[in-house]
């Protein structure tokens, strides 16, 4: 069975599932595994130096013949070079996060790259559609990492009403029920990050995978509101220190304290003083399993729910 939509046709993929391009987390191994499973994997460029991103793209091309993507994190100082890199490498698609990609849209489109901006609001979605975005990823504040203010439940239907291009839902989705819910809200695809952190092929430190598996419903917190860049993480010592600085309004000290902490968590496995960016759905992630099993479970689960909903409930 398959869930084919305008979005799967747009990218030439089998299943409407994007693996979120998480910085220091979504490496070529994970992304290629998701693409090979019929979804689309996205390498997280984050703040990596351009040469490291180039290596990741080369590795992804060696590991899959299917389309894959790169997430452009617009706050990185390397952004101009990384945009040039994805143009040179003819990467099939990019997602963008943490800003407005308007400046790069014409060059990306001219190179035939599919562009899917991640947006937290209706206004930005409309602007992105007007400058040529191929689809929009609406991300609710249930998501991990840098987030907006709206929940997935209210953002997605408003996006579906506001734009004609396909809408992909992100934030809070971890299983087939979430996929079916996203479709009910008007989405034609889903993007998941947190569940893919616990894919076998994800190269993050095992201690972080265990922290995600251990997480319960109230174990994430939003830090850094005072900096203007709120970030959802799993609660730990670093999060508590940042919350205290937030309370004191010491935004500059938060920037200093936060520097390098995402790589410290994901690559070194420091689960106390690293930044454990993860979404609220961490509580729904229970095991480490191959990326292909995750994709298959999402599709099968969604079909099951949609089928069951086709029969009117009667008690
Ligand atoms: O980008 C993400 N998630 C991220 S980026 C990241 S690295 C980082 N670390 C510390 C501080 C800031 C970033 C970790 N997680 N998700 C996509 C996303 N984009 N969520 C929200 C947005 C967003 C926010 C504002 C997109 C556009 C935007 O526009 C503002 C404007 O310029 O109009």
mmCIF file with all atom_site columns, N, CA and C in Angstrom, residues 112-160:
data_model
loop_
_atom_site.group_PDB
_atom_site.id
_atom_site.type_symbol
_atom_site.label_atom_id
_atom_site.label_alt_id
_atom_site.label_comp_id
_atom_site.label_asym_id
_atom_site.label_entity_id
_atom_site.label_seq_id
_atom_site.pdbx_PDB_ins_code
_atom_site.Cartn_x
_atom_site.Cartn_y
_atom_site.Cartn_z
_atom_site.occupancy
_atom_site.B_iso_or_equiv
_atom_site.pdbx_formal_charge
_atom_site.auth_seq_id
_atom_site.auth_comp_id
_atom_site.auth_asym_id
_atom_site.auth_atom_id
_atom_site.pdbx_PDB_model_num
ATOM 1   N N  . UNK A 1 112 ? 17.017 23.983 -10.587 1.00 0.00 ? 112 UNK A N  1
ATOM 2   C CA . UNK A 1 112 ? 16.102 22.831 -10.611 1.00 0.00 ? 112 UNK A CA 1
ATOM 3   C C  . UNK A 1 112 ? 15.956 22.151 -9.264  1.00 0.00 ? 112 UNK A C  1
ATOM 4   N N  . UNK A 1 113 ? 16.417 22.811 -8.202  1.00 0.00 ? 113 UNK A N  1
ATOM 5   C CA . UNK A 1 113 ? 16.323 22.231 -6.852  1.00 0.00 ? 113 UNK A CA 1
ATOM 6   C C  . UNK A 1 113 ? 14.931 22.504 -6.286  1.00 0.00 ? 113 UNK A C  1
ATOM 7   N N  . UNK A 1 114 ? 14.305 21.479 -5.735  1.00 0.00 ? 114 UNK A N  1
ATOM 8   C CA . UNK A 1 114 ? 13.011 21.672 -5.073  1.00 0.00 ? 114 UNK A CA 1
ATOM 9   C C  . UNK A 1 114 ? 13.265 22.344 -3.722  1.00 0.00 ? 114 UNK A C  1
ATOM 10  N N  . UNK A 1 115 ? 12.498 23.408 -3.444  1.00 0.00 ? 115 UNK A N  1
ATOM 11  C CA . UNK A 1 115 ? 12.724 24.186 -2.224  1.00 0.00 ? 115 UNK A CA 1
ATOM 12  C C  . UNK A 1 115 ? 11.501 24.091 -1.317  1.00 0.00 ? 115 UNK A C  1
ATOM 13  N N  . UNK A 1 116 ? 11.727 23.604 -0.101  1.00 0.00 ? 116 UNK A N  1
ATOM 14  C CA . UNK A 1 116 ? 10.644 23.442 0.877   1.00 0.00 ? 116 UNK A CA 1
ATOM 15  C C  . UNK A 1 116 ? 10.994 24.210 2.154   1.00 0.00 ? 116 UNK A C  1
ATOM 16  N N  . UNK A 1 117 ? 10.572 25.479 2.241   1.00 0.00 ? 117 UNK A N  1
ATOM 17  C CA . UNK A 1 117 ? 10.855 26.242 3.457   1.00 0.00 ? 117 UNK A CA 1
ATOM 18  C C  . UNK A 1 117 ? 10.052 25.699 4.638   1.00 0.00 ? 117 UNK A C  1
ATOM 19  N N  . UNK A 1 118 ? 10.691 25.648 5.797   1.00 0.00 ? 118 UNK A N  1
ATOM 20  C CA . UNK A 1 118 ? 9.979  25.321 7.036   1.00 0.00 ? 118 UNK A CA 1
ATOM 21  C C  . UNK A 1 118 ? 9.497  26.638 7.625   1.00 0.00 ? 118 UNK A C  1
ATOM 22  N N  . UNK A 1 119 ? 8.191  26.710 7.893   1.00 0.00 ? 119 UNK A N  1
ATOM 23  C CA . UNK A 1 119 ? 7.609  27.969 8.374   1.00 0.00 ? 119 UNK A CA 1
ATOM 24  C C  . UNK A 1 119 ? 6.818  27.740 9.661   1.00 0.00 ? 119 UNK A C  1
ATOM 25  N N  . UNK A 1 120 ? 6.827  28.767 10.539  1.00 0.00 ? 120 UNK A N  1
ATOM 26  C CA . UNK A 1 120 ? 6.034  28.678 11.769  1.00 0.00 ? 120 UNK A CA 1
ATOM 27  C C  . UNK A 1 120 ? 4.744  29.487 11.697  1.00 0.00 ? 120 UNK A C  1
ATOM 28  N N  . UNK A 1 121 ? 4.467  30.125 10.535  1.00 0.00 ? 121 UNK A N  1
ATOM 29  C CA . UNK A 1 121 ? 3.328  31.037 10.471  1.00 0.00 ? 121 UNK A CA 1
ATOM 30  C C  . UNK A 1 121 ? 2.723  31.091 9.073   1.00 0.00 ? 121 UNK A C  1
ATOM 31  N N  . UNK A 1 122 ? 1.477  31.555 9.003   1.00 0.00 ? 122 UNK A N  1
ATOM 32  C CA . UNK A 1 122 ? 0.756  31.676 7.732   1.00 0.00 ? 122 UNK A CA 1
ATOM 33  C C  . UNK A 1 122 ? 1.396  32.753 6.852   1.00 0.00 ? 122 UNK A C  1
ATOM 34  N N  . UNK A 1 123 ? 1.763  33.884 7.456   1.00 0.00 ? 123 UNK A N  1
ATOM 35  C CA . UNK A 1 123 ? 2.312  35.001 6.663   1.00 0.00 ? 123 UNK A CA 1
ATOM 36  C C  . UNK A 1 123 ? 3.564  34.569 5.912   1.00 0.00 ? 123 UNK A C  1
ATOM 37  N N  . UNK A 1 124 ? 4.461  33.874 6.591   1.00 0.00 ? 124 UNK A N  1
ATOM 38  C CA . UNK A 1 124 ? 5.701  33.453 5.929   1.00 0.00 ? 124 UNK A CA 1
ATOM 39  C C  . UNK A 1 124 ? 5.409  32.404 4.845   1.00 0.00 ? 124 UNK A C  1
ATOM 40  N N  . UNK A 1 125 ? 4.427  31.540 5.097   1.00 0.00 ? 125 UNK A N  1
ATOM 41  C CA . UNK A 1 125 ? 4.057  30.530 4.087   1.00 0.00 ? 125 UNK A CA 1
ATOM 42  C C  . UNK A 1 125 ? 3.583  31.209 2.802   1.00 0.00 ? 125 UNK A C  1
ATOM 43  N N  . UNK A 1 126 ? 2.737  32.223 2.939   1.00 0.00 ? 126 UNK A N  1
ATOM 44  C CA . UNK A 1 126 ? 2.219  32.934 1.758   1.00 0.00 ? 126 UNK A CA 1
ATOM 45  C C  . UNK A 1 126 ? 3.357  33.602 0.991   1.00 0.00 ? 126 UNK A C  1
ATOM 46  N N  . UNK A 1 127 ? 4.287  34.216 1.754   1.00 0.00 ? 127 UNK A N  1
ATOM 47  C CA . UNK A 1 127 ? 5.426  34.874 1.119   1.00 0.00 ? 127 UNK A CA 1
ATOM 48  C C  . UNK A 1 127 ? 6.267  33.843 0.354   1.00 0.00 ? 127 UNK A C  1
ATOM 49  N N  . UNK A 1 128 ? 6.473  32.688 0.966   1.00 0.00 ? 128 UNK A N  1
ATOM 50  C CA . UNK A 1 128 ? 7.283  31.644 0.324   1.00 0.00 ? 128 UNK A CA 1
ATOM 51  C C  . UNK A 1 128 ? 6.612  31.124 -0.950  1.00 0.00 ? 128 UNK A C  1
ATOM 52  N N  . UNK A 1 129 ? 5.295  30.960 -0.875  1.00 0.00 ? 129 UNK A N  1
ATOM 53  C CA . UNK A 1 129 ? 4.576  30.510 -2.080  1.00 0.00 ? 129 UNK A CA 1
ATOM 54  C C  . UNK A 1 129 ? 4.728  31.546 -3.198  1.00 0.00 ? 129 UNK A C  1
ATOM 55  N N  . UNK A 1 130 ? 4.636  32.822 -2.840  1.00 0.00 ? 130 UNK A N  1
ATOM 56  C CA . UNK A 1 130 ? 4.675  33.887 -3.860  1.00 0.00 ? 130 UNK A CA 1
ATOM 57  C C  . UNK A 1 130 ? 6.036  33.992 -4.534  1.00 0.00 ? 130 UNK A C  1
ATOM 58  N N  . UNK A 1 131 ? 7.092  33.539 -3.880  1.00 0.00 ? 131 UNK A N  1
ATOM 59  C CA . UNK A 1 131 ? 8.424  33.613 -4.519  1.00 0.00 ? 131 UNK A CA 1
ATOM 60  C C  . UNK A 1 131 ? 8.865  32.268 -5.084  1.00 0.00 ? 131 UNK A C  1
ATOM 61  N N  . UNK A 1 132 ? 7.960  31.277 -5.106  1.00 0.00 ? 132 UNK A N  1
ATOM 62  C CA . UNK A 1 132 ? 8.261  30.064 -5.866  1.00 0.00 ? 132 UNK A CA 1
ATOM 63  C C  . UNK A 1 132 ? 8.559  28.804 -5.088  1.00 0.00 ? 132 UNK A C  1
ATOM 64  N N  . UNK A 1 133 ? 8.292  28.783 -3.777  1.00 0.00 ? 133 UNK A N  1
ATOM 65  C CA . UNK A 1 133 ? 8.500  27.537 -3.015  1.00 0.00 ? 133 UNK A CA 1
ATOM 66  C C  . UNK A 1 133 ? 7.674  26.418 -3.644  1.00 0.00 ? 133 UNK A C  1
ATOM 67  N N  . UNK A 1 134 ? 8.223  25.198 -3.640  1.00 0.00 ? 134 UNK A N  1
ATOM 68  C CA . UNK A 1 134 ? 7.541  24.054 -4.247  1.00 0.00 ? 134 UNK A CA 1
ATOM 69  C C  . UNK A 1 134 ? 6.514  23.444 -3.309  1.00 0.00 ? 134 UNK A C  1
ATOM 70  N N  . UNK A 1 135 ? 6.765  23.529 -2.024  1.00 0.00 ? 135 UNK A N  1
ATOM 71  C CA . UNK A 1 135 ? 5.848  23.059 -0.985  1.00 0.00 ? 135 UNK A CA 1
ATOM 72  C C  . UNK A 1 135 ? 6.269  23.776 0.296   1.00 0.00 ? 135 UNK A C  1
ATOM 73  N N  . UNK A 1 136 ? 5.422  23.674 1.309   1.00 0.00 ? 136 UNK A N  1
ATOM 74  C CA . UNK A 1 136 ? 5.689  24.346 2.588   1.00 0.00 ? 136 UNK A CA 1
ATOM 75  C C  . UNK A 1 136 ? 5.705  23.285 3.678   1.00 0.00 ? 136 UNK A C  1
ATOM 76  N N  . UNK A 1 137 ? 6.675  23.362 4.562   1.00 0.00 ? 137 UNK A N  1
ATOM 77  C CA . UNK A 1 137 ? 6.649  22.501 5.750   1.00 0.00 ? 137 UNK A CA 1
ATOM 78  C C  . UNK A 1 137 ? 6.212  23.377 6.925   1.00 0.00 ? 137 UNK A C  1
ATOM 79  N N  . UNK A 1 138 ? 5.048  23.108 7.468   1.00 0.00 ? 138 UNK A N  1
ATOM 80  C CA . UNK A 1 138 ? 4.560  23.855 8.632   1.00 0.00 ? 138 UNK A CA 1
ATOM 81  C C  . UNK A 1 138 ? 5.004  23.122 9.886   1.00 0.00 ? 138 UNK A C  1
ATOM 82  N N  . UNK A 1 139 ? 5.757  23.812 10.732  1.00 0.00 ? 139 UNK A N  1
ATOM 83  C CA . UNK A 1 139 ? 6.293  23.151 11.934  1.00 0.00 ? 139 UNK A CA 1
ATOM 84  C C  . UNK A 1 139 ? 5.672  23.734 13.198  1.00 0.00 ? 139 UNK A C  1
ATOM 85  N N  . UNK A 1 140 ? 4.975  22.904 13.929  1.00 0.00 ? 140 UNK A N  1
ATOM 86  C CA . UNK A 1 140 ? 4.386  23.314 15.198  1.00 0.00 ? 140 UNK A CA 1
ATOM 87  C C  . UNK A 1 140 ? 5.393  23.309 16.328  1.00 0.00 ? 140 UNK A C  1
ATOM 88  N N  . UNK A 1 141 ? 5.012  23.963 17.438  1.00 0.00 ? 141 UNK A N  1
ATOM 89  C CA . UNK A 1 141 ? 5.957  24.141 18.549  1.00 0.00 ? 141 UNK A CA 1
ATOM 90  C C  . UNK A 1 141 ? 6.144  22.880 19.400  1.00 0.00 ? 141 UNK A C  1
ATOM 91  N N  . UNK A 1 142 ? 5.502  21.791 18.998  1.00 0.00 ? 142 UNK A N  1
ATOM 92  C CA . UNK A 1 142 ? 5.795  20.505 19.637  1.00 0.00 ? 142 UNK A CA 1
ATOM 93  C C  . UNK A 1 142 ? 7.163  19.991 19.211  1.00 0.00 ? 142 UNK A C  1
ATOM 94  N N  . UNK A 1 143 ? 7.678  20.555 18.118  1.00 0.00 ? 143 UNK A N  1
ATOM 95  C CA . UNK A 1 143 ? 8.938  20.090 17.529  1.00 0.00 ? 143 UNK A CA 1
ATOM 96  C C  . UNK A 1 143 ? 10.118 20.355 18.450  1.00 0.00 ? 143 UNK A C  1
ATOM 97  N N  . UNK A 1 144 ? 11.222 19.681 18.161  1.00 0.00 ? 144 UNK A N  1
ATOM 98  C CA . UNK A 1 144 ? 12.468 19.950 18.868  1.00 0.00 ? 144 UNK A CA 1
ATOM 99  C C  . UNK A 1 144 ? 13.253 21.046 18.181  1.00 0.00 ? 144 UNK A C  1
ATOM 100 N N  . UNK A 1 145 ? 14.264 21.554 18.884  1.00 0.00 ? 145 UNK A N  1
ATOM 101 C CA . UNK A 1 145 ? 15.117 22.598 18.324  1.00 0.00 ? 145 UNK A CA 1
ATOM 102 C C  . UNK A 1 145 ? 14.419 23.949 18.305  1.00 0.00 ? 145 UNK A C  1
ATOM 103 N N  . UNK A 1 146 ? 14.786 24.763 17.316  1.00 0.00 ? 146 UNK A N  1
ATOM 104 C CA . UNK A 1 146 ? 14.276 26.130 17.197  1.00 0.00 ? 146 UNK A CA 1
ATOM 105 C C  . UNK A 1 146 ? 12.819 26.089 16.737  1.00 0.00 ? 146 UNK A C  1
ATOM 106 N N  . UNK A 1 147 ? 11.935 26.738 17.469  1.00 0.00 ? 147 UNK A N  1
ATOM 107 C CA . UNK A 1 147 ? 10.501 26.611 17.189  1.00 0.00 ? 147 UNK A CA 1
ATOM 108 C C  . UNK A 1 147 ? 9.801  27.965 17.137  1.00 0.00 ? 147 UNK A C  1
ATOM 109 N N  . UNK A 1 148 ? 8.607  27.942 16.524  1.00 0.00 ? 148 UNK A N  1
ATOM 110 C CA . UNK A 1 148 ? 7.718  29.095 16.542  1.00 0.00 ? 148 UNK A CA 1
ATOM 111 C C  . UNK A 1 148 ? 6.753  28.996 17.717  1.00 0.00 ? 148 UNK A C  1
ATOM 112 N N  . UNK A 1 149 ? 5.582  29.651 17.574  1.00 0.00 ? 149 UNK A N  1
ATOM 113 C CA . UNK A 1 149 ? 4.649  29.764 18.708  1.00 0.00 ? 149 UNK A CA 1
ATOM 114 C C  . UNK A 1 149 ? 3.408  28.902 18.564  1.00 0.00 ? 149 UNK A C  1
ATOM 115 N N  . UNK A 1 150 ? 3.075  28.507 17.330  1.00 0.00 ? 150 UNK A N  1
ATOM 116 C CA . UNK A 1 150 ? 1.805  27.811 17.105  1.00 0.00 ? 150 UNK A CA 1
ATOM 117 C C  . UNK A 1 150 ? 1.963  26.304 17.182  1.00 0.00 ? 150 UNK A C  1
ATOM 118 N N  . UNK A 1 151 ? 0.889  25.648 17.556  1.00 0.00 ? 151 UNK A N  1
ATOM 119 C CA . UNK A 1 151 ? 0.910  24.184 17.558  1.00 0.00 ? 151 UNK A CA 1
ATOM 120 C C  . UNK A 1 151 ? 0.619  23.667 16.149  1.00 0.00 ? 151 UNK A C  1
ATOM 121 N N  . UNK A 1 152 ? 1.011  22.428 15.929  1.00 0.00 ? 152 UNK A N  1
ATOM 122 C CA . UNK A 1 152 ? 0.743  21.785 14.645  1.00 0.00 ? 152 UNK A CA 1
ATOM 123 C C  . UNK A 1 152 ? -0.759 21.756 14.369  1.00 0.00 ? 152 UNK A C  1
ATOM 124 N N  . UNK A 1 153 ? -1.538 21.487 15.401  1.00 0.00 ? 153 UNK A N  1
ATOM 125 C CA . UNK A 1 153 ? -3.001 21.353 15.260  1.00 0.00 ? 153 UNK A CA 1
ATOM 126 C C  . UNK A 1 153 ? -3.652 22.604 14.695  1.00 0.00 ? 153 UNK A C  1
ATOM 127 N N  . UNK A 1 154 ? -3.168 23.773 15.056  1.00 0.00 ? 154 UNK A N  1
ATOM 128 C CA . UNK A 1 154 ? -3.786 25.007 14.522  1.00 0.00 ? 154 UNK A CA 1
ATOM 129 C C  . UNK A 1 154 ? -3.048 25.554 13.304  1.00 0.00 ? 154 UNK A C  1
ATOM 130 N N  . UNK A 1 155 ? -1.752 25.264 13.196  1.00 0.00 ? 155 UNK A N  1
ATOM 131 C CA . UNK A 1 155 ? -0.983 25.804 12.066  1.00 0.00 ? 155 UNK A CA 1
ATOM 132 C C  . UNK A 1 155 ? -1.352 25.122 10.744  1.00 0.00 ? 155 UNK A C  1
ATOM 133 N N  . UNK A 1 156 ? -1.421 23.797 10.739  1.00 0.00 ? 156 UNK A N  1
ATOM 134 C CA . UNK A 1 156 ? -1.561 23.075 9.462   1.00 0.00 ? 156 UNK A CA 1
ATOM 135 C C  . UNK A 1 156 ? -2.868 23.400 8.724   1.00 0.00 ? 156 UNK A C  1
ATOM 136 N N  . UNK A 1 157 ? -4.033 23.375 9.378   1.00 0.00 ? 157 UNK A N  1
ATOM 137 C CA . UNK A 1 157 ? -5.245 23.710 8.614   1.00 0.00 ? 157 UNK A CA 1
ATOM 138 C C  . UNK A 1 157 ? -5.226 25.136 8.070   1.00 0.00 ? 157 UNK A C  1
ATOM 139 N N  . UNK A 1 158 ? -4.622 26.061 8.819   1.00 0.00 ? 158 UNK A N  1
ATOM 140 C CA . UNK A 1 158 ? -4.543 27.440 8.326   1.00 0.00 ? 158 UNK A CA 1
ATOM 141 C C  . UNK A 1 158 ? -3.624 27.531 7.112   1.00 0.00 ? 158 UNK A C  1
ATOM 142 N N  . UNK A 1 159 ? -2.534 26.783 7.127   1.00 0.00 ? 159 UNK A N  1
ATOM 143 C CA . UNK A 1 159 ? -1.638 26.765 5.956   1.00 0.00 ? 159 UNK A CA 1
ATOM 144 C C  . UNK A 1 159 ? -2.345 26.151 4.759   1.00 0.00 ? 159 UNK A C  1
ATOM 145 N N  . UNK A 1 160 ? -3.076 25.051 5.019   1.00 0.00 ? 160 UNK A N  1
ATOM 146 C CA . UNK A 1 160 ? -3.771 24.361 3.917   1.00 0.00 ? 160 UNK A CA 1
ATOM 147 C C  . UNK A 1 160 ? -4.789 25.297 3.260   1.00 0.00 ? 160 UNK A C  1
#
